[in-house]
Short mmCIF file of C-alpha atoms in Angstrom, two decimals:
data_model
loop_
_atom_site.label_atom_id
_atom_site.label_comp_id
_atom_site.label_asym_id
_atom_site.label_seq_id
_atom_site.Cartn_x
_atom_site.Cartn_y
_atom_site.Cartn_z
CA MET A 15 -0.01 0.02 -0.28
CA ASN A 16 1.58 3.39 -0.86
CA TRP A 17 0.35 4.99 1.97
CA THR A 18 1.17 8.73 0.65
CA ASP A 19 -2.59 7.92 -1.80
CA LEU A 20 -4.26 6.66 1.03
CA ASN A 21 -7.64 8.80 1.83
CA LEU A 22 -8.36 9.14 5.95
CA ILE A 23 -11.04 11.46 5.26
CA PRO A 24 -13.72 9.20 5.91
CA ALA A 25 -12.25 7.68 8.73
CA MET A 26 -12.00 11.15 9.88
CA PRO A 27 -14.63 10.66 12.71
CA GLU A 28 -13.03 7.04 14.21
CA ILE A 29 -10.03 8.87 14.02
CA VAL A 30 -11.63 12.11 16.68
CA LEU A 31 -13.51 9.66 18.63
CA LEU A 32 -10.53 7.34 19.49
CA SER A 33 -8.02 10.29 19.89
CA ALA A 34 -10.67 12.27 22.44
CA LEU A 35 -10.35 8.37 24.13
CA GLY A 36 -7.16 8.27 24.61
CA ILE A 37 -7.31 12.03 26.33
CA VAL A 38 -9.84 11.22 28.99
CA LEU A 39 -8.23 7.99 29.70
CA LEU A 40 -4.55 10.20 30.27
CA VAL A 41 -6.97 12.51 32.45
CA ASP A 42 -9.20 9.59 34.20
CA LEU A 43 -5.63 9.00 35.69
CA TRP A 44 -5.06 11.72 37.63
CA THR A 45 -8.56 12.77 38.44
CA SER A 46 -9.78 11.38 42.24
CA ASP A 47 -12.66 10.61 42.79
CA LYS A 48 -13.96 13.46 43.66
CA ASN A 49 -12.89 15.26 40.56
CA ARG A 50 -14.47 12.68 38.50
CA ASN A 51 -16.94 15.13 36.84
CA LEU A 52 -14.28 15.93 34.48
CA THR A 53 -14.38 13.00 32.92
CA HIS A 54 -18.12 13.11 32.33
CA ILE A 55 -17.53 15.79 31.04
CA LEU A 56 -14.77 15.51 29.20
CA SER A 57 -17.28 12.44 27.09
CA LEU A 58 -19.88 14.15 26.32
CA LEU A 59 -17.35 16.57 24.94
CA THR A 60 -15.99 13.76 23.08
CA LEU A 61 -19.17 12.67 21.32
CA VAL A 62 -20.82 16.26 20.44
CA VAL A 63 -16.50 16.84 19.20
CA THR A 64 -16.99 13.66 17.07
CA ALA A 65 -20.35 13.58 16.12
CA ALA A 66 -19.41 17.03 14.91
CA THR A 67 -16.63 15.37 12.57
CA GLN A 68 -18.87 13.31 11.23
CA TRP A 69 -21.11 15.85 10.23
CA MET A 70 -18.33 18.16 8.58
CA VAL A 71 -16.71 14.60 6.82
CA TRP A 72 -20.13 13.66 5.22
CA MET A 73 -19.97 11.84 2.51
CA PRO A 74 -22.93 12.08 -0.16
CA GLN A 75 -21.80 8.68 -1.76
CA SER A 76 -20.14 6.36 -1.06
CA VAL A 77 -16.13 6.07 -0.31
CA SER A 78 -14.02 3.41 0.71
CA THR A 79 -10.14 3.47 1.92
CA PHE A 80 -8.07 0.68 3.41
CA SER A 81 -7.85 -1.10 0.24
CA GLY A 82 -11.93 -0.65 1.04
CA MET A 83 -12.05 -2.16 4.25
CA TYR A 84 -13.34 0.87 5.06
CA ILE A 85 -16.96 2.67 3.81
CA ALA A 86 -17.83 5.78 4.76
CA ASP A 87 -21.96 6.34 3.47
CA GLY A 88 -25.23 6.75 3.88
CA MET A 89 -26.43 3.69 6.38
CA SER A 90 -22.87 4.14 8.35
CA GLN A 91 -22.91 7.54 9.06
CA LEU A 92 -26.63 8.18 10.10
CA SER A 93 -26.18 5.33 12.19
CA LYS A 94 -23.16 6.32 13.94
CA MET A 95 -24.64 10.26 14.62
CA VAL A 96 -27.83 8.26 16.24
CA MET A 97 -24.88 5.79 18.24
CA TYR A 98 -23.45 9.48 18.92
CA ALA A 99 -27.14 10.70 20.47
CA ALA A 100 -28.35 7.76 22.55
CA MET A 101 -24.40 7.17 24.06
CA PHE A 102 -24.65 11.34 25.65
CA ALA A 103 -28.73 11.12 26.56
CA MET A 104 -27.33 8.04 28.70
CA PHE A 105 -24.69 9.54 30.09
CA ILE A 106 -26.79 12.60 30.62
CA TYR A 107 -29.51 9.69 32.47
CA ALA A 108 -26.92 7.95 33.36
CA LYS A 109 -24.81 9.93 35.67
CA PRO A 110 -27.40 10.25 38.77
CA TYR A 111 -27.54 6.92 38.96
CA ASN A 112 -23.98 5.51 38.85
CA GLN A 113 -23.43 8.20 41.95
CA SER A 114 -26.16 6.64 44.12
CA ARG A 115 -24.38 3.36 42.95
CA LYS A 116 -20.46 3.86 43.97
CA ILE A 117 -19.83 3.44 40.04
CA PHE A 118 -19.07 6.41 39.15
CA ASN A 119 -15.83 6.22 37.62
CA GLY A 120 -13.74 6.48 34.23
CA GLU A 121 -13.93 2.18 34.01
CA PHE A 122 -18.02 4.04 33.20
CA TYR A 123 -16.79 6.08 30.23
CA ILE A 124 -14.01 4.64 29.01
CA LEU A 125 -15.99 1.26 27.93
CA ALA A 126 -18.94 3.14 27.19
CA LEU A 127 -16.24 5.00 23.96
CA PHE A 128 -14.27 2.19 23.71
CA ALA A 129 -17.63 0.27 22.73
CA LEU A 130 -18.56 2.63 20.17
CA THR A 131 -15.29 2.84 18.71
CA GLY A 132 -16.28 -0.19 18.23
CA MET A 133 -19.94 -0.07 16.50
CA SER A 134 -18.06 2.70 14.41
CA VAL A 135 -16.12 0.26 12.96
CA MET A 136 -18.88 -2.30 12.48
CA VAL A 137 -21.03 -0.01 10.78
CA SER A 138 -18.59 0.81 8.15
CA ALA A 139 -17.11 -1.97 7.50
CA GLY A 140 -15.94 -3.84 4.49
CA HIS A 141 -14.26 -6.58 4.49
CA PHE A 142 -15.35 -9.41 7.64
CA LEU A 143 -11.83 -8.53 9.72
CA THR A 144 -13.11 -5.40 9.58
CA ALA A 145 -16.48 -5.90 10.21
CA TYR A 146 -15.41 -8.65 12.84
CA ILE A 147 -12.68 -6.49 14.67
CA GLY A 148 -14.80 -3.63 15.43
CA LEU A 149 -17.68 -6.18 16.22
CA GLU A 150 -15.61 -8.21 19.57
CA LEU A 151 -13.49 -4.10 20.29
CA LEU A 152 -18.05 -4.16 20.48
CA SER A 153 -18.38 -6.90 22.81
CA LEU A 154 -14.85 -7.14 25.09
CA SER A 155 -15.94 -3.54 26.31
CA LEU A 156 -19.56 -4.31 27.13
CA TYR A 157 -18.37 -7.62 29.07
CA ALA A 158 -16.43 -5.14 31.41
CA MET A 159 -19.46 -3.09 31.47
CA ILE A 160 -21.70 -5.28 32.58
CA ALA A 161 -19.58 -6.89 35.92
CA LEU A 162 -18.61 -2.99 36.81
CA ARG A 163 -20.88 -3.09 39.65
CA ARG A 164 -18.07 -5.61 41.42
CA ASP A 165 -19.82 -6.41 44.61
CA SER A 166 -23.00 -7.52 42.79
CA GLY A 167 -23.22 -11.78 42.28
CA ASN A 168 -25.95 -11.55 40.19
CA ALA A 169 -23.48 -8.56 37.70
CA ALA A 170 -20.49 -11.24 38.04
CA GLU A 171 -23.29 -13.86 36.98
CA ALA A 172 -24.62 -11.96 33.91
CA ALA A 173 -21.05 -11.03 32.95
CA LEU A 174 -20.16 -14.90 32.52
CA LYS A 175 -22.64 -15.90 31.08
CA TYR A 176 -22.62 -13.16 28.02
CA PHE A 177 -18.77 -13.52 27.62
CA VAL A 178 -18.96 -18.00 27.62
CA LEU A 179 -22.01 -17.30 24.72
CA GLY A 180 -20.38 -15.02 23.10
CA ALA A 181 -17.13 -16.29 22.19
CA LEU A 182 -19.20 -19.35 21.07
CA ALA A 183 -20.77 -16.73 18.84
CA SER A 184 -17.88 -15.24 18.12
CA GLY A 185 -16.79 -18.46 17.00
CA LEU A 186 -19.01 -19.60 14.80
CA LEU A 187 -18.58 -16.12 12.93
CA LEU A 188 -14.53 -16.71 12.71
CA TYR A 189 -16.06 -20.25 10.88
CA GLY A 190 -19.15 -19.13 8.79
CA ILE A 191 -16.67 -16.16 7.79
CA SER A 192 -13.40 -19.19 6.81
CA MET A 193 -15.93 -21.24 4.73
CA VAL A 194 -17.21 -17.29 2.49
CA TYR A 195 -13.30 -17.50 1.65
CA GLY A 196 -12.66 -20.82 0.99
CA ALA A 197 -16.07 -20.68 -0.98
CA THR A 198 -14.55 -16.59 -2.96
CA GLY A 199 -11.16 -16.58 -2.16
CA SER A 200 -11.65 -13.10 -0.82
CA LEU A 201 -13.17 -11.50 2.74
CA GLU A 202 -14.27 -7.77 1.02
CA PHE A 203 -18.30 -7.39 0.62
CA ALA A 204 -17.64 -6.51 -3.18
CA SER A 205 -15.76 -9.20 -3.80
CA VAL A 206 -17.58 -11.73 -2.25
CA LEU A 207 -20.79 -10.90 -4.22
CA ALA A 208 -18.80 -10.64 -7.36
CA SER A 209 -17.44 -13.60 -6.94
CA ALA A 210 -20.93 -15.99 -6.35
CA HIS A 211 -22.74 -13.86 -8.95
CA GLU A 212 -20.35 -14.90 -12.11
CA GLY A 213 -20.73 -18.41 -10.44
CA GLN A 214 -17.50 -18.69 -9.48
CA SER A 215 -17.32 -19.57 -6.22
CA ASN A 216 -18.76 -22.72 -3.92
CA ILE A 217 -22.23 -22.18 -3.67
CA TRP A 218 -22.20 -25.32 -1.14
CA LEU A 219 -19.28 -23.63 1.25
CA LEU A 220 -20.87 -20.72 0.63
CA ARG A 221 -24.25 -21.58 2.17
CA LEU A 222 -22.77 -24.13 4.90
CA GLY A 223 -20.95 -20.47 6.06
CA LEU A 224 -23.82 -18.34 5.99
CA VAL A 225 -25.65 -20.81 8.32
CA PHE A 226 -22.84 -20.35 10.75
CA ILE A 227 -22.76 -16.26 9.69
CA VAL A 228 -27.12 -15.72 10.36
CA VAL A 229 -26.47 -17.79 13.59
CA ALA A 230 -23.97 -15.22 14.83
CA VAL A 231 -26.04 -12.48 14.02
CA ALA A 232 -28.07 -13.90 15.19
CA PHE A 233 -27.14 -13.43 18.24
CA LYS A 234 -25.50 -10.47 18.97
CA LEU A 235 -29.88 -9.67 17.27
CA GLY A 236 -30.62 -11.26 20.92
CA ALA A 237 -33.47 -13.61 18.69
CA VAL A 238 -34.79 -17.14 20.17
CA PRO A 239 -32.64 -19.43 19.91
CA PHE A 240 -30.15 -17.05 20.35
CA HIS A 241 -31.40 -14.87 23.93
CA MET A 242 -30.49 -16.81 26.71
CA TRP A 243 -27.81 -14.18 27.57
CA VAL A 244 -30.77 -10.82 27.15
CA PRO A 245 -32.61 -11.62 30.25
CA ASP A 246 -29.65 -11.99 32.30
CA VAL A 247 -27.44 -9.31 31.36
CA TYR A 248 -30.34 -6.75 30.99
CA GLN A 249 -31.26 -7.85 35.05
CA GLY A 250 -28.15 -8.52 36.40
CA ALA A 251 -25.74 -5.60 34.42
CA PRO A 252 -26.56 -1.83 36.30
CA THR A 253 -29.78 0.35 34.67
CA SER A 254 -27.29 2.38 33.59
CA VAL A 255 -25.11 -0.40 31.16
CA ALA A 256 -28.24 -2.14 30.84
CA THR A 257 -29.83 0.78 28.90
CA PHE A 258 -26.12 0.94 27.26
CA VAL A 259 -26.51 -2.55 25.73
CA GLY A 260 -30.33 -2.53 24.54
CA THR A 261 -29.80 0.68 23.07
CA ALA A 262 -27.26 1.95 20.37
CA PRO A 263 -25.56 -1.90 19.60
CA LYS A 264 -29.14 -2.97 18.43
CA VAL A 265 -28.31 0.33 15.38
CA ALA A 266 -24.97 -1.30 14.68
CA ALA A 267 -26.43 -4.69 15.01
CA VAL A 268 -28.66 -3.66 12.16
CA VAL A 269 -26.55 -2.24 9.73
CA PHE A 270 -23.90 -5.21 10.71
CA ALA A 271 -26.41 -7.13 9.58
CA PHE A 272 -27.28 -5.51 5.77
CA ARG A 273 -23.07 -5.78 5.32
CA ILE A 274 -22.74 -8.97 5.59
CA LEU A 275 -26.26 -10.66 3.97
CA GLU A 276 -26.98 -7.33 1.60
CA THR A 277 -24.13 -6.51 0.68
CA GLY A 278 -21.62 -9.31 0.98
CA LEU A 279 -24.09 -11.71 0.82
CA GLY A 280 -26.83 -10.75 -1.54
CA THR A 281 -26.93 -13.43 -4.16
CA VAL A 282 -28.08 -16.27 -1.91
CA SER A 283 -30.53 -13.93 -0.24
CA GLN A 284 -33.10 -17.20 -1.26
CA ASP A 285 -31.17 -19.18 1.04
CA TRP A 286 -30.64 -16.43 3.97
CA ALA A 287 -33.97 -14.68 4.14
CA PRO A 288 -36.14 -18.31 5.20
CA MET A 289 -33.83 -18.81 7.77
CA LEU A 290 -34.37 -15.06 8.93
CA ALA A 291 -37.86 -15.51 8.91
CA ILE A 292 -38.17 -19.07 11.15
CA LEU A 293 -36.46 -16.64 13.56
CA ALA A 294 -38.16 -14.43 13.22
CA VAL A 295 -41.44 -16.45 13.65
CA VAL A 296 -39.77 -17.09 16.94
CA SER A 297 -38.38 -14.40 17.97
CA LEU A 298 -42.20 -13.03 18.06
CA LEU A 299 -44.01 -15.74 19.93
CA VAL A 300 -41.25 -16.93 22.77
CA GLY A 301 -40.54 -12.71 23.41
CA ASN A 302 -44.33 -11.95 23.78
CA LEU A 303 -45.52 -15.15 25.96
CA ALA A 304 -42.12 -14.76 28.56
CA ALA A 305 -42.64 -11.10 28.81
CA ILE A 306 -46.38 -11.34 29.88
CA MET A 307 -44.74 -13.86 32.82
CA GLN A 308 -42.03 -11.01 33.78
CA THR A 309 -42.51 -9.69 37.35
CA ASN A 310 -39.38 -8.37 37.42
CA ILE A 311 -39.89 -4.61 35.18
CA LYS A 312 -35.94 -5.40 33.06
CA ARG A 313 -36.66 -8.64 32.04
CA MET A 314 -39.64 -7.49 30.90
CA LEU A 315 -37.81 -5.19 28.70
CA ALA A 316 -35.45 -8.09 27.89
CA TYR A 317 -38.32 -9.78 26.60
CA SER A 318 -39.89 -7.44 24.22
CA THR A 319 -36.12 -6.39 22.87
CA ILE A 320 -36.54 -10.19 21.80
CA SER A 321 -40.32 -9.55 20.06
CA HIS A 322 -38.55 -6.05 18.45
CA MET A 323 -35.73 -7.81 17.36
CA GLY A 324 -38.25 -10.53 15.64
CA PHE A 325 -40.03 -6.95 13.34
CA ILE A 326 -36.31 -6.88 12.06
CA LEU A 327 -35.51 -9.70 10.70
CA LEU A 328 -38.53 -9.54 9.97
CA ALA A 329 -38.40 -6.02 8.31
CA PHE A 330 -34.86 -8.15 6.49
CA MET A 331 -36.44 -10.69 4.21
CA ALA A 332 -37.69 -7.27 1.75
CA GLY A 333 -34.17 -7.02 0.66
CA ALA A 334 -32.76 -3.75 0.19
CA VAL A 335 -36.21 -2.58 0.69
CA GLY A 336 -36.60 -4.15 4.38
CA PHE A 337 -33.62 -2.96 5.15
CA THR A 338 -34.49 0.54 5.51
CA ALA A 339 -37.47 -0.96 7.46
CA GLY A 340 -35.98 -2.19 9.84
CA LEU A 341 -33.08 0.27 10.50
CA TYR A 342 -36.16 2.60 10.76
CA TYR A 343 -37.76 0.46 13.76
CA ALA A 344 -33.74 0.27 15.31
CA ILE A 345 -33.76 4.21 15.87
CA ALA A 346 -37.16 4.12 17.02
CA TYR A 347 -36.12 1.16 19.87
CA VAL A 348 -33.17 3.50 20.55
CA VAL A 349 -34.93 5.84 21.39
CA MET A 350 -37.82 4.27 23.15
CA GLY A 351 -35.91 2.59 25.26
CA LEU A 352 -33.64 5.45 26.76
CA VAL A 353 -36.82 6.87 27.91
CA GLY A 354 -37.45 3.69 29.20
CA PHE A 355 -34.20 2.74 30.87
CA GLY A 356 -34.00 6.47 31.47
CA VAL A 357 -37.20 6.77 33.87
CA LEU A 358 -35.79 3.40 35.74
CA MET A 359 -32.57 4.68 36.83
CA LEU A 360 -34.70 8.50 37.88
CA LEU A 361 -36.57 6.46 39.84
CA SER A 362 -33.71 4.83 41.35
CA ASN A 363 -31.82 5.31 44.78
CA GLU A 364 -29.78 4.39 47.50
CA ALA A 365 -32.43 2.53 49.27
CA LEU A 366 -34.21 1.39 46.18
CA GLU A 367 -33.71 -0.32 42.59
CA CYS A 368 -36.16 0.52 40.51
CA GLU A 369 -36.13 -2.90 39.07
CA GLU A 370 -39.47 -4.65 39.42
CA VAL A 371 -42.72 -4.02 38.01
CA SER A 372 -44.23 -3.14 41.20
CA ASP A 373 -41.81 0.04 41.71
CA LEU A 374 -44.04 1.43 39.65
CA ALA A 375 -47.43 1.35 41.24
CA GLY A 376 -48.73 4.20 41.75
CA LEU A 377 -45.78 6.24 40.06
CA ASN A 378 -48.74 8.68 39.23
CA GLN A 379 -49.34 9.60 42.35
CA ARG A 380 -45.69 10.59 43.05
CA ASN A 381 -44.84 12.18 40.40
CA ALA A 382 -47.22 12.89 36.86
CA TRP A 383 -44.68 13.42 34.43
CA TYR A 384 -43.01 10.51 34.60
CA ALA A 385 -45.52 8.51 34.46
CA PHE A 386 -46.75 10.33 31.80
CA LEU A 387 -43.10 10.20 30.44
CA MET A 388 -43.36 6.09 30.59
CA LEU A 389 -46.56 5.90 29.63
CA LEU A 390 -45.69 7.36 26.17
CA THR A 391 -42.62 4.00 26.29
CA MET A 392 -45.38 1.58 26.60
CA PHE A 393 -46.99 3.13 24.14
CA SER A 394 -45.13 2.98 22.33
CA MET A 395 -43.57 -0.28 22.40
CA ALA A 396 -46.84 -1.65 22.51
CA GLY A 397 -47.57 0.27 18.85
CA ILE A 398 -50.24 2.83 19.59
CA PRO A 399 -50.49 5.69 16.89
CA PRO A 400 -49.63 8.20 16.44
CA LEU A 401 -46.62 7.51 18.35
CA MET A 402 -42.74 6.27 16.94
CA GLY A 403 -42.96 2.67 17.34
CA PHE A 404 -46.23 2.48 16.17
CA TYR A 405 -45.29 4.08 12.06
CA ALA A 406 -41.70 1.72 12.97
CA LYS A 407 -44.39 -1.62 13.24
CA PHE A 408 -46.22 -0.29 10.71
CA ALA A 409 -43.56 0.64 7.89
CA VAL A 410 -42.28 -3.31 8.42
CA ILE A 411 -45.78 -5.34 7.72
CA LYS A 412 -46.51 -2.64 4.49
CA THR A 413 -42.72 -3.88 3.35
CA LEU A 414 -43.82 -7.64 4.43
CA LEU A 415 -47.38 -7.24 2.47
CA GLU A 416 -45.83 -5.53 -0.68
CA GLN A 417 -43.38 -8.42 -1.23
CA GLY A 418 -46.34 -10.47 -0.59
CA TYR A 419 -45.49 -12.10 2.76
CA VAL A 420 -48.80 -11.96 3.61
CA TRP A 421 -49.25 -14.71 6.37
CA LEU A 422 -46.25 -13.55 8.01
CA SER A 423 -47.59 -9.91 8.51
CA VAL A 424 -50.27 -11.67 9.39
CA PHE A 425 -48.39 -13.82 12.56
CA ALA A 426 -46.63 -10.13 13.24
CA VAL A 427 -50.09 -8.46 14.02
CA VAL A 428 -51.23 -10.99 15.93
CA MET A 429 -47.95 -10.94 17.92
CA SER A 430 -48.11 -7.34 18.10
CA LEU A 431 -52.18 -7.48 20.70
CA ILE A 432 -50.67 -10.30 22.54
CA GLY A 433 -47.50 -7.42 23.41
CA ALA A 434 -49.72 -5.06 24.70
CA PHE A 435 -51.04 -6.89 26.73
CA TYR A 436 -48.21 -6.35 29.44
CA TYR A 437 -47.20 -2.93 28.47
CA LEU A 438 -50.46 -2.51 29.47
CA ARG A 439 -49.88 -4.05 32.67
CA VAL A 440 -47.54 -1.59 33.77
CA VAL A 441 -49.87 1.22 32.85
CA LYS A 442 -52.47 -0.01 34.89
CA VAL A 443 -49.58 -0.42 37.76
CA MET A 444 -49.00 3.05 37.50
CA TYR A 445 -52.17 4.98 37.53
CA PHE A 446 -54.44 2.51 38.85
CA ASP A 447 -52.68 0.40 42.13
CA LYS A 448 -51.82 1.72 44.88
CA ASN A 449 -48.69 4.02 45.98
CA THR A 450 -46.06 1.99 48.61
CA HIS A 451 -43.35 3.89 47.96
CA GLU A 452 -42.52 7.17 50.58
CA GLU A 453 -38.04 7.70 48.90
CA PRO A 454 -37.69 10.89 47.21
CA LEU A 455 -37.50 10.74 42.91
CA GLY A 456 -34.58 12.09 41.96
CA SER A 457 -34.08 15.77 41.17
CA ASN A 458 -30.83 15.82 38.20
CA PHE A 459 -31.92 18.73 36.26
CA PHE A 460 -30.58 18.07 32.74
CA ALA A 461 -31.56 14.20 33.40
CA LYS A 462 -35.13 15.44 33.67
CA ALA A 463 -34.52 17.66 31.14
CA LEU A 464 -33.16 15.10 28.21
CA LEU A 465 -35.36 12.66 29.23
CA SER A 466 -38.86 15.04 28.94
CA VAL A 467 -37.01 15.96 25.10
CA ASN A 468 -36.38 12.04 24.24
CA ALA A 469 -40.09 10.98 25.01
CA LEU A 470 -41.23 13.62 23.50
CA LEU A 471 -39.48 13.16 19.66
CA LEU A 472 -41.45 10.00 20.20
CA LEU A 473 -44.45 11.75 19.93
CA VAL A 474 -43.50 14.00 16.93
CA TRP A 475 -41.29 11.66 15.56
CA GLY A 476 -44.86 9.70 15.47
CA VAL A 477 -46.39 12.44 13.94
CA MET A 478 -44.45 13.29 11.40
CA PRO A 479 -42.75 10.20 10.58
CA GLN A 480 -41.65 10.59 6.89
CA SER A 481 -38.88 12.54 8.06
CA VAL A 482 -36.87 9.46 10.18
CA MET A 483 -37.49 7.65 7.29
CA ASN A 484 -36.71 10.26 4.12
CA TRP A 485 -33.45 10.12 6.37
CA CYS A 486 -33.41 5.80 6.28
CA VAL A 487 -34.35 6.09 2.85
CA GLN A 488 -31.72 8.32 2.20
CA ALA A 489 -28.95 6.99 3.72
CA LEU A 490 -29.94 3.26 1.66
CA LYS A 491 -30.55 4.96 -1.62
CA SER A 492 -25.93 6.21 -1.40
CA THR A 493 -25.33 3.01 0.20
CA LEU A 494 -26.71 0.67 -3.21
#
C-alpha cells in the first residue's frame, strides 16, 4: 500500500474519537473520585466533537478507503449519528444513578467509548475482518461493563454468561467467515458478492458458511434460540449499563447485518431469507409470551427486545427495501429504550433499585410527569398510534405485504396485540395501583429535561414519521 495515497478523511470521526478517548483515559488516571465530573464532561465533549467531525466530513456518496476495508456511506453515517446521540443521552441519564451505586468512575466512560469505537468500525466495515474486529471491540467492552459492580453477584454472573456465549458466537462467525473465504477466495464484501453472482464460487461451501454467519448475527441481535444472554444481562447489569446494551448496539447490529447479508451475501438471499423468517417467528412468539410472565421490569424489557428484534428480522426478508424499515425500527427502539430505562434510573436511589413492575405502583400519584413519560414509552412499544413505535411496526408490515408475505404480516399483527398486554399492565400499575413508596425521586435537572425531550420525540416523530424515514431512505440510496 502506498500510504501517501491513503484517504483518511472518511475515517476522520473514528480517528477523532480514538484520539479523544486517549485524552479522557489519561486525564482520568490523574483525577480523584471527588473530581470525577471532569471525566463525565470530557466524555460528553468527546461525543459532541466526534459528531461535529462526522457532520463536517459527511459523504453524499459511498466512499471506501484502506483498500476497501472501510466504507463511509449514508447507512454508516446515519447510524453513527444516532449512536452518538444515544450515548450522549445515556451518559446524562446514568450520572445520578451511577453516583448512588458508587460506580461513577472512569471505567464506565472509557469502556463505553471503546464500545462506541467498535460499533463505528462495525457499521463502516467493507471487509469481513474489519466487521469482526469492530464486533469484538464492542463485545469485550460490554463484558467488562456488565461486571462493573464488583459487589454484585448477579452482575458477575450475567457478565460470565454473556462472555461464554459471546465467545461461542464469535467462534461460529469466524468459522463461517473462513468458509466464505474458501468458497470465494476473498473476504471483501464487494468481491464476495461479485464472485457469487458470476458463479465463480463454491456455492455449497458458501451456503454452509452462511448458516454459521446467520447464527452469529442472530446472537448479536438477541433472536431466539440465541437469546439466553439477553434477560440475564438486562437484569444482572446495572441499569445504566443495561440502557447502553439495549440501545446503541442494536443500531450497529442492524447495519452489521446489512453489510454481511445484503452487500456481502446478497446473491444467496434465497438461502438466508427463510432462516431469518424462522428466527423472526420464533422470536416474536417466545419474546412476547415470556414477557407476559415477568414481574421484573428489566427482564420484561429484555423479552420485549427479543420480540422487537423479531420485527427487524422480518424487515430483512424484504431485501434492500426492507433494511430501510429495519433501520427505522432500530432507531425507534433506541429512542423508546432510552426513555424507558431513563425513567427507571431516575426512580432508583441509594435505598431502592427500581427493577420490579411493582416498584412503579402509584407512580402517577408520586410524579405525574414521570408516569406520563413511561406511558408514552409503553404505548410506543405496544405500537399504539400516533407514537413512533406504531409507524415502525406499520413500516415493517407494509414492506412485508408489498413483497407478498401475507401470513407473516398477519402473524406480526397478532404478536403485537399479544405484546400490548404486558405494556398496558405497566400503565395500569402506574395509574391505578396504590402508591407504596415514600422515597424521594431523582432530581437531576439536566437528566429530567433531556428525558422529557427524548420522550416527546416519540410523539413528534410518530405524528411526522416521514422525517426520520426519509433519512433512512436517503441513507440506503447513497449506500447501494
